[in-house]
Amino acid sequence: MIATTDTPAFVWYLMRASGLVALVLLSVTVALGVVGVKRWGSTRWPRIVTAGLHRTVSLLAVCFLGVHIITALIDGWIGLRWFGAIIPFESTYRPVWVGMGAFTFDLLIAVVATSLLRRHLSWRSWRLVHWTTWLLWPLALAHALGSGSDIGSGWGLGIVVSCVTMVLVALAWRVRPAVSRPVSSRRPKSPAPGVTQAPGVNQGLPV
């Protein structure tokens, strides 16, 4: 396929915009997944809301990624055939970086498909596929940095930095309570009224 430049300009702009939006939504999905693992919730924000938002944002990421891929197939400059969206490194334009985007798409489809079929899969199988998100997200970042034409501008790079910061903050929030929680904060439970507490139980003595 010979690259041409007769593609309408709006296709080029739509491809760039949809790719950046997909990256932002994917980063939000990863951050919500980290929060969901921690099972964070409150009276104002139940855990079911976090889980539902995680699923919704991930599906939106797939939709915008689909727009990104379709416009990349239409754009003659990329030199991407239909099978290049699934098989990595088939593009004539920066094949390594565009190939990382194809690899990202493959992993994302696997994660979404197994999540939709969660009831029919074992916990171990679902979790094994879902852990590939930690490979998927860096690949998406590498694709954006290597093939994105907007990264050289201040706002494009700012979006990427914001995505990385969001995920790192979510990771730090997840790890911090388990590390910084002091042992002395565990207070012994008071005995129920009318119940005599046996010596050596919940009094700091070996039992």
Short mmCIF file of C-alpha atoms in Angstrom, two decimals, residues 11 19 31 36 72 75 86 113 120 140 147 165 173 185:
data_model
loop_
_atom_site.label_atom_id
_atom_site.label_comp_id
_atom_site.label_asym_id
_atom_site.label_seq_id
_atom_site.Cartn_x
_atom_site.Cartn_y
_atom_site.Cartn_z
CA VAL A 11 -9.59 12.25 9.32
CA GLY A 19 -6.00 8.39 20.17
CA ALA A 31 -6.35 4.04 38.08
CA GLY A 36 -11.04 -1.18 43.01
CA ALA A 72 -5.73 5.20 10.86
CA ASP A 75 -5.48 7.71 6.35
CA ILE A 86 -4.40 -6.74 14.82
CA ALA A 113 -13.76 -9.90 26.44
CA HIS A 120 -18.06 -18.28 32.54
CA ALA A 140 -0.15 2.57 24.91
CA SER A 147 3.99 7.77 16.84
CA THR A 165 0.81 11.05 37.23
CA TRP A 173 -2.56 5.63 47.48
CA SER A 185 -3.03 1.51 66.24
#
